[in-house]
Amino acid sequence: MWQENVSRSGRNAIELKSPAELDIMRRAGAILQKVILEVVEAVRPGVTTLELDKLAHDRIKQAGGKPAFLGLYGFPKTLCISVNEEVVHGIPGKRELAEGDIVSIDCGVKLKGFYSDTAYTVAVGKVTPEVERLLEVTQRSLALGIEQCQVGNRLGDIGNAVQVCAEGAGFSLIKDYGGHGVGRALHEDPRVENFGRPGTGTRLKAGMVIAVEPMVAIGEGDTEVLEDEWTVVTRDRSYAAHFEHTIAITENGPEILTRVD
Ligand code: MG
Ligand code: MG
């Protein structure tokens, strides 16, 4: 997310994290995952997106972390909540979720100077079979992208795995936004595209930490930004899903920092 802002971190080289730094990021990720699972549990018809935001804010504070998005680039809330045709960067407010909606919840935690970043899209009550398939395919594309997060692989291997999965299912990738490095800044180099050719792009090294975050639409993948200057929607207003994890590249394979076992 906030792909256009990646360069604002001023970090042009890809930073490798030390074991001690990874340990902090692991703790930030554990807080984040507990919080977001609680928010996901609270999703139901009638709940407002602002109520979900307050829950996330309170839980992050109670756990000793900082809401990573609050105030970042001027964003006013703890969560980005994007409903139905909204893709990313939706601002929580008075909207009540309704049966049949899908809601994308994107959250970040800062702990001791380091960030973690994750997102889930969940169905509100019963959704159509096509929308259900959108959620399954997007989540699977993330899992397949993560499988490619191996030392010696390249960024194009990740993007290709995501792309083949999403497009193979008949859906479109949203290409205007993508993943990113994570560390002392929420958005660091490199940009992690959700498309690409195998064997191309930056080679992955142990100590890199990246957010992989496919965004997939039922219709076309083109987007526009609403008048609030934040909310990204599909141009054709088809529903879109978004899943994200923060991944450490290690000699032992990908470590999902935003997963609690
Ligand atoms: Mg992200
Ligand atoms: Mg995110």
mmCIF file of N, CA and C in Angstrom, residues 117-190:
data_model
loop_
_atom_site.group_PDB
_atom_site.id
_atom_site.type_symbol
_atom_site.label_atom_id
_atom_site.label_comp_id
_atom_site.label_asym_id
_atom_site.label_seq_id
_atom_site.Cartn_x
_atom_site.Cartn_y
_atom_site.Cartn_z
ATOM 1 N N ASP A 117 3.146 -5.394 9.130
ATOM 2 C CA ASP A 117 2.058 -4.985 8.232
ATOM 3 C C ASP A 117 1.300 -6.231 7.789
ATOM 4 N N THR A 118 -0.026 -6.222 7.930
ATOM 5 C CA THR A 118 -0.804 -7.390 7.497
ATOM 6 C C THR A 118 -2.192 -6.957 7.044
ATOM 7 N N ALA A 119 -2.843 -7.769 6.248
ATOM 8 C CA ALA A 119 -4.208 -7.467 5.806
ATOM 9 C C ALA A 119 -4.985 -8.751 5.524
ATOM 10 N N TYR A 120 -6.278 -8.673 5.806
ATOM 11 C CA TYR A 120 -7.199 -9.775 5.532
ATOM 12 C C TYR A 120 -8.469 -9.212 4.908
ATOM 13 N N THR A 121 -9.078 -9.968 4.019
ATOM 14 C CA THR A 121 -10.422 -9.627 3.565
ATOM 15 C C THR A 121 -11.379 -10.690 4.075
ATOM 16 N N VAL A 122 -12.460 -10.242 4.715
ATOM 17 C CA VAL A 122 -13.418 -11.201 5.273
ATOM 18 C C VAL A 122 -14.819 -10.909 4.755
ATOM 19 N N ALA A 123 -15.601 -11.980 4.682
ATOM 20 C CA ALA A 123 -16.997 -11.864 4.270
ATOM 21 C C ALA A 123 -17.841 -11.478 5.472
ATOM 22 N N VAL A 124 -18.823 -10.605 5.225
ATOM 23 C CA VAL A 124 -19.781 -10.244 6.278
ATOM 24 C C VAL A 124 -21.015 -11.112 6.050
ATOM 25 N N GLY A 125 -21.180 -12.112 6.902
ATOM 26 C CA GLY A 125 -22.289 -13.044 6.690
ATOM 27 C C GLY A 125 -22.094 -13.814 5.392
ATOM 28 N N LYS A 126 -23.193 -14.042 4.695
ATOM 29 C CA LYS A 126 -23.128 -14.855 3.479
ATOM 30 C C LYS A 126 -22.866 -13.976 2.260
ATOM 31 N N VAL A 127 -21.915 -14.414 1.433
ATOM 32 C CA VAL A 127 -21.609 -13.695 0.188
ATOM 33 C C VAL A 127 -21.870 -14.640 -0.988
ATOM 34 N N THR A 128 -21.860 -14.100 -2.191
ATOM 35 C CA THR A 128 -22.125 -14.936 -3.365
ATOM 36 C C THR A 128 -20.961 -15.917 -3.578
ATOM 37 N N PRO A 129 -21.212 -17.038 -4.269
ATOM 38 C CA PRO A 129 -20.128 -18.004 -4.529
ATOM 39 C C PRO A 129 -18.949 -17.368 -5.257
ATOM 40 N N GLU A 130 -19.215 -16.433 -6.156
ATOM 41 C CA GLU A 130 -18.120 -15.795 -6.900
ATOM 42 C C GLU A 130 -17.229 -14.974 -5.956
ATOM 43 N N VAL A 131 -17.859 -14.270 -5.041
ATOM 44 C CA VAL A 131 -17.101 -13.456 -4.087
ATOM 45 C C VAL A 131 -16.322 -14.362 -3.139
ATOM 46 N N GLU A 132 -16.951 -15.460 -2.745
ATOM 47 C CA GLU A 132 -16.258 -16.435 -1.896
ATOM 48 C C GLU A 132 -14.991 -16.942 -2.595
ATOM 49 N N ARG A 133 -15.134 -17.197 -3.899
ATOM 50 C CA ARG A 133 -13.988 -17.679 -4.682
ATOM 51 C C ARG A 133 -12.910 -16.595 -4.789
ATOM 52 N N LEU A 134 -13.331 -15.341 -4.901
ATOM 53 C CA LEU A 134 -12.362 -14.235 -4.935
ATOM 54 C C LEU A 134 -11.496 -14.244 -3.674
ATOM 55 N N LEU A 135 -12.138 -14.425 -2.526
ATOM 56 C CA LEU A 135 -11.383 -14.428 -1.266
ATOM 57 C C LEU A 135 -10.416 -15.620 -1.234
ATOM 58 N N GLU A 136 -10.913 -16.791 -1.638
ATOM 59 C CA GLU A 136 -10.059 -17.993 -1.621
ATOM 60 C C GLU A 136 -8.850 -17.829 -2.541
ATOM 61 N N VAL A 137 -9.112 -17.337 -3.742
ATOM 62 C CA VAL A 137 -8.034 -17.222 -4.738
ATOM 63 C C VAL A 137 -7.002 -16.179 -4.288
ATOM 64 N N THR A 138 -7.465 -15.074 -3.746
ATOM 65 C CA THR A 138 -6.522 -14.030 -3.321
ATOM 66 C C THR A 138 -5.644 -14.541 -2.184
ATOM 67 N N GLN A 139 -6.259 -15.254 -1.252
ATOM 68 C CA GLN A 139 -5.493 -15.812 -0.133
ATOM 69 C C GLN A 139 -4.506 -16.869 -0.640
ATOM 70 N N ARG A 140 -4.943 -17.675 -1.590
ATOM 71 C CA ARG A 140 -4.045 -18.690 -2.142
ATOM 72 C C ARG A 140 -2.891 -18.032 -2.898
ATOM 73 N N SER A 141 -3.177 -16.945 -3.607
ATOM 74 C CA SER A 141 -2.104 -16.269 -4.357
ATOM 75 C C SER A 141 -1.045 -15.726 -3.387
ATOM 76 N N LEU A 142 -1.490 -15.270 -2.221
ATOM 77 C CA LEU A 142 -0.522 -14.828 -1.203
ATOM 78 C C LEU A 142 0.324 -16.013 -0.737
ATOM 79 N N ALA A 143 -0.324 -17.133 -0.455
ATOM 80 C CA ALA A 143 0.415 -18.312 0.022
ATOM 81 C C ALA A 143 1.448 -18.754 -1.017
ATOM 82 N N LEU A 144 1.065 -18.731 -2.283
ATOM 83 C CA LEU A 144 1.988 -19.150 -3.346
ATOM 84 C C LEU A 144 3.126 -18.143 -3.506
ATOM 85 N N GLY A 145 2.825 -16.858 -3.335
ATOM 86 C CA GLY A 145 3.874 -15.831 -3.356
ATOM 87 C C GLY A 145 4.856 -16.038 -2.212
ATOM 88 N N ILE A 146 4.323 -16.336 -1.041
ATOM 89 C CA ILE A 146 5.186 -16.550 0.132
ATOM 90 C C ILE A 146 6.101 -17.755 -0.087
ATOM 91 N N GLU A 147 5.580 -18.802 -0.725
ATOM 92 C CA GLU A 147 6.410 -19.994 -1.003
ATOM 93 C C GLU A 147 7.662 -19.651 -1.810
ATOM 94 N N GLN A 148 7.554 -18.582 -2.592
ATOM 95 C CA GLN A 148 8.696 -18.179 -3.443
ATOM 96 C C GLN A 148 9.693 -17.291 -2.698
ATOM 97 N N CYS A 149 9.404 -16.977 -1.442
ATOM 98 C CA CYS A 149 10.288 -16.083 -0.671
ATOM 99 C C CYS A 149 11.484 -16.868 -0.134
ATOM 100 N N GLN A 150 12.308 -17.357 -1.033
ATOM 101 C CA GLN A 150 13.461 -18.194 -0.713
ATOM 102 C C GLN A 150 14.744 -17.472 -1.085
ATOM 103 N N VAL A 151 15.764 -17.654 -0.254
ATOM 104 C CA VAL A 151 17.087 -17.112 -0.577
ATOM 105 C C VAL A 151 17.487 -17.584 -1.972
ATOM 106 N N GLY A 152 17.920 -16.651 -2.800
ATOM 107 C CA GLY A 152 18.367 -16.994 -4.154
ATOM 108 C C GLY A 152 17.286 -16.807 -5.210
ATOM 109 N N ASN A 153 16.014 -16.867 -4.785
ATOM 110 C CA ASN A 153 14.942 -16.540 -5.730
ATOM 111 C C ASN A 153 14.950 -15.040 -6.018
ATOM 112 N N ARG A 154 14.123 -14.620 -6.986
ATOM 113 C CA ARG A 154 14.041 -13.190 -7.326
ATOM 114 C C ARG A 154 12.618 -12.686 -7.133
ATOM 115 N N LEU A 155 12.512 -11.361 -7.061
ATOM 116 C CA LEU A 155 11.186 -10.765 -6.848
ATOM 117 C C LEU A 155 10.200 -11.194 -7.932
ATOM 118 N N GLY A 156 10.694 -11.371 -9.142
ATOM 119 C CA GLY A 156 9.816 -11.802 -10.238
ATOM 120 C C GLY A 156 9.200 -13.179 -9.993
ATOM 121 N N ASP A 157 9.873 -14.011 -9.210
ATOM 122 C CA ASP A 157 9.320 -15.328 -8.885
ATOM 123 C C ASP A 157 8.084 -15.182 -7.996
ATOM 124 N N ILE A 158 8.156 -14.232 -7.065
ATOM 125 C CA ILE A 158 7.008 -13.976 -6.182
ATOM 126 C C ILE A 158 5.843 -13.437 -7.013
ATOM 127 N N GLY A 159 6.136 -12.380 -7.779
ATOM 128 C CA GLY A 159 5.083 -11.742 -8.576
ATOM 129 C C GLY A 159 4.439 -12.714 -9.549
ATOM 130 N N ASN A 160 5.253 -13.554 -10.150
ATOM 131 C CA ASN A 160 4.712 -14.505 -11.118
ATOM 132 C C ASN A 160 3.794 -15.518 -10.449
ATOM 133 N N ALA A 161 4.183 -15.994 -9.274
ATOM 134 C CA ALA A 161 3.351 -16.989 -8.573
ATOM 135 C C ALA A 161 1.987 -16.387 -8.234
ATOM 136 N N VAL A 162 1.985 -15.132 -7.783
ATOM 137 C CA VAL A 162 0.730 -14.444 -7.456
ATOM 138 C C VAL A 162 -0.109 -14.268 -8.717
ATOM 139 N N GLN A 163 0.551 -13.805 -9.761
ATOM 140 C CA GLN A 163 -0.161 -13.484 -11.005
ATOM 141 C C GLN A 163 -0.787 -14.724 -11.638
ATOM 142 N N VAL A 164 -0.012 -15.805 -11.713
ATOM 143 C CA VAL A 164 -0.508 -17.025 -12.351
ATOM 144 C C VAL A 164 -1.739 -17.540 -11.605
ATOM 145 N N CYS A 165 -1.698 -17.469 -10.292
ATOM 146 C CA CYS A 165 -2.829 -17.938 -9.481
ATOM 147 C C CYS A 165 -4.067 -17.075 -9.716
ATOM 148 N N ALA A 166 -3.901 -15.756 -9.609
ATOM 149 C CA ALA A 166 -5.069 -14.857 -9.691
ATOM 150 C C ALA A 166 -5.655 -14.829 -11.099
ATOM 151 N N GLU A 167 -4.788 -14.699 -12.082
ATOM 152 C CA GLU A 167 -5.281 -14.608 -13.464
ATOM 153 C C GLU A 167 -5.764 -15.971 -13.959
ATOM 154 N N GLY A 168 -5.125 -17.019 -13.481
ATOM 155 C CA GLY A 168 -5.557 -18.363 -13.854
ATOM 156 C C GLY A 168 -6.970 -18.668 -13.380
ATOM 157 N N ALA A 169 -7.389 -17.978 -12.325
ATOM 158 C CA ALA A 169 -8.743 -18.160 -11.793
ATOM 159 C C ALA A 169 -9.745 -17.249 -12.495
ATOM 160 N N GLY A 170 -9.255 -16.438 -13.443
ATOM 161 C CA GLY A 170 -10.160 -15.564 -14.191
ATOM 162 C C GLY A 170 -10.343 -14.189 -13.573
ATOM 163 N N PHE A 171 -9.552 -13.872 -12.555
ATOM 164 C CA PHE A 171 -9.639 -12.558 -11.916
ATOM 165 C C PHE A 171 -8.514 -11.639 -12.421
ATOM 166 N N SER A 172 -8.560 -10.373 -12.003
ATOM 167 C CA SER A 172 -7.526 -9.408 -12.412
ATOM 168 C C SER A 172 -6.713 -8.948 -11.224
ATOM 169 N N LEU A 173 -5.421 -8.763 -11.453
ATOM 170 C CA LEU A 173 -4.570 -8.191 -10.425
ATOM 171 C C LEU A 173 -4.674 -6.684 -10.457
ATOM 172 N N ILE A 174 -4.594 -6.095 -9.296
ATOM 173 C CA ILE A 174 -4.489 -4.648 -9.238
ATOM 174 C C ILE A 174 -3.002 -4.317 -9.262
ATOM 175 N N LYS A 175 -2.594 -3.643 -10.319
ATOM 176 C CA LYS A 175 -1.159 -3.450 -10.529
ATOM 177 C C LYS A 175 -0.680 -2.070 -10.088
ATOM 178 N N ASP A 176 -1.622 -1.189 -9.724
ATOM 179 C CA ASP A 176 -1.220 0.163 -9.310
ATOM 180 C C ASP A 176 -0.588 0.176 -7.916
ATOM 181 N N TYR A 177 -0.824 -0.877 -7.156
ATOM 182 C CA TYR A 177 -0.306 -0.945 -5.785
ATOM 183 C C TYR A 177 0.354 -2.303 -5.598
ATOM 184 N N GLY A 178 1.245 -2.385 -4.613
ATOM 185 C CA GLY A 178 1.929 -3.651 -4.415
ATOM 186 C C GLY A 178 2.584 -3.711 -3.054
ATOM 187 N N GLY A 179 3.405 -4.725 -2.881
ATOM 188 C CA GLY A 179 4.087 -4.897 -1.610
ATOM 189 C C GLY A 179 5.368 -4.081 -1.553
ATOM 190 N N HIS A 180 6.141 -4.290 -0.480
ATOM 191 C CA HIS A 180 7.257 -3.390 -0.174
ATOM 192 C C HIS A 180 8.150 -4.005 0.895
ATOM 193 N N GLY A 181 9.355 -3.473 1.011
ATOM 194 C CA GLY A 181 10.192 -3.819 2.145
ATOM 195 C C GLY A 181 9.583 -3.256 3.423
ATOM 196 N N VAL A 182 9.903 -3.903 4.556
ATOM 197 C CA VAL A 182 9.410 -3.446 5.865
ATOM 198 C C VAL A 182 10.582 -3.451 6.840
ATOM 199 N N GLY A 183 10.627 -2.473 7.721
ATOM 200 C CA GLY A 183 11.703 -2.434 8.715
ATOM 201 C C GLY A 183 11.556 -1.234 9.626
ATOM 202 N N ARG A 184 12.555 -0.352 9.623
ATOM 203 C CA ARG A 184 12.464 0.886 10.408
ATOM 204 C C ARG A 184 11.473 1.858 9.789
ATOM 205 N N ALA A 185 11.155 1.644 8.526
ATOM 206 C CA ALA A 185 10.058 2.359 7.877
ATOM 207 C C ALA A 185 9.006 1.333 7.477
ATOM 208 N N LEU A 186 7.743 1.777 7.448
ATOM 209 C CA LEU A 186 6.690 0.846 7.028
ATOM 210 C C LEU A 186 6.897 0.458 5.567
ATOM 211 N N HIS A 187 7.315 1.440 4.780
ATOM 212 C CA HIS A 187 7.515 1.190 3.352
ATOM 213 C C HIS A 187 8.959 1.461 2.979
ATOM 214 N N GLU A 188 9.675 0.388 2.737
ATOM 215 C CA GLU A 188 11.073 0.487 2.320
ATOM 216 C C GLU A 188 11.206 -0.150 0.946
ATOM 217 N N ASP A 189 12.355 0.036 0.339
ATOM 218 C CA ASP A 189 12.682 -0.745 -0.846
ATOM 219 C C ASP A 189 12.851 -2.200 -0.428
ATOM 220 N N PRO A 190 12.582 -3.143 -1.302
ATOM 221 C CA PRO A 190 12.167 -2.976 -2.699
ATOM 222 C C PRO A 190 10.653 -2.922 -2.835
#
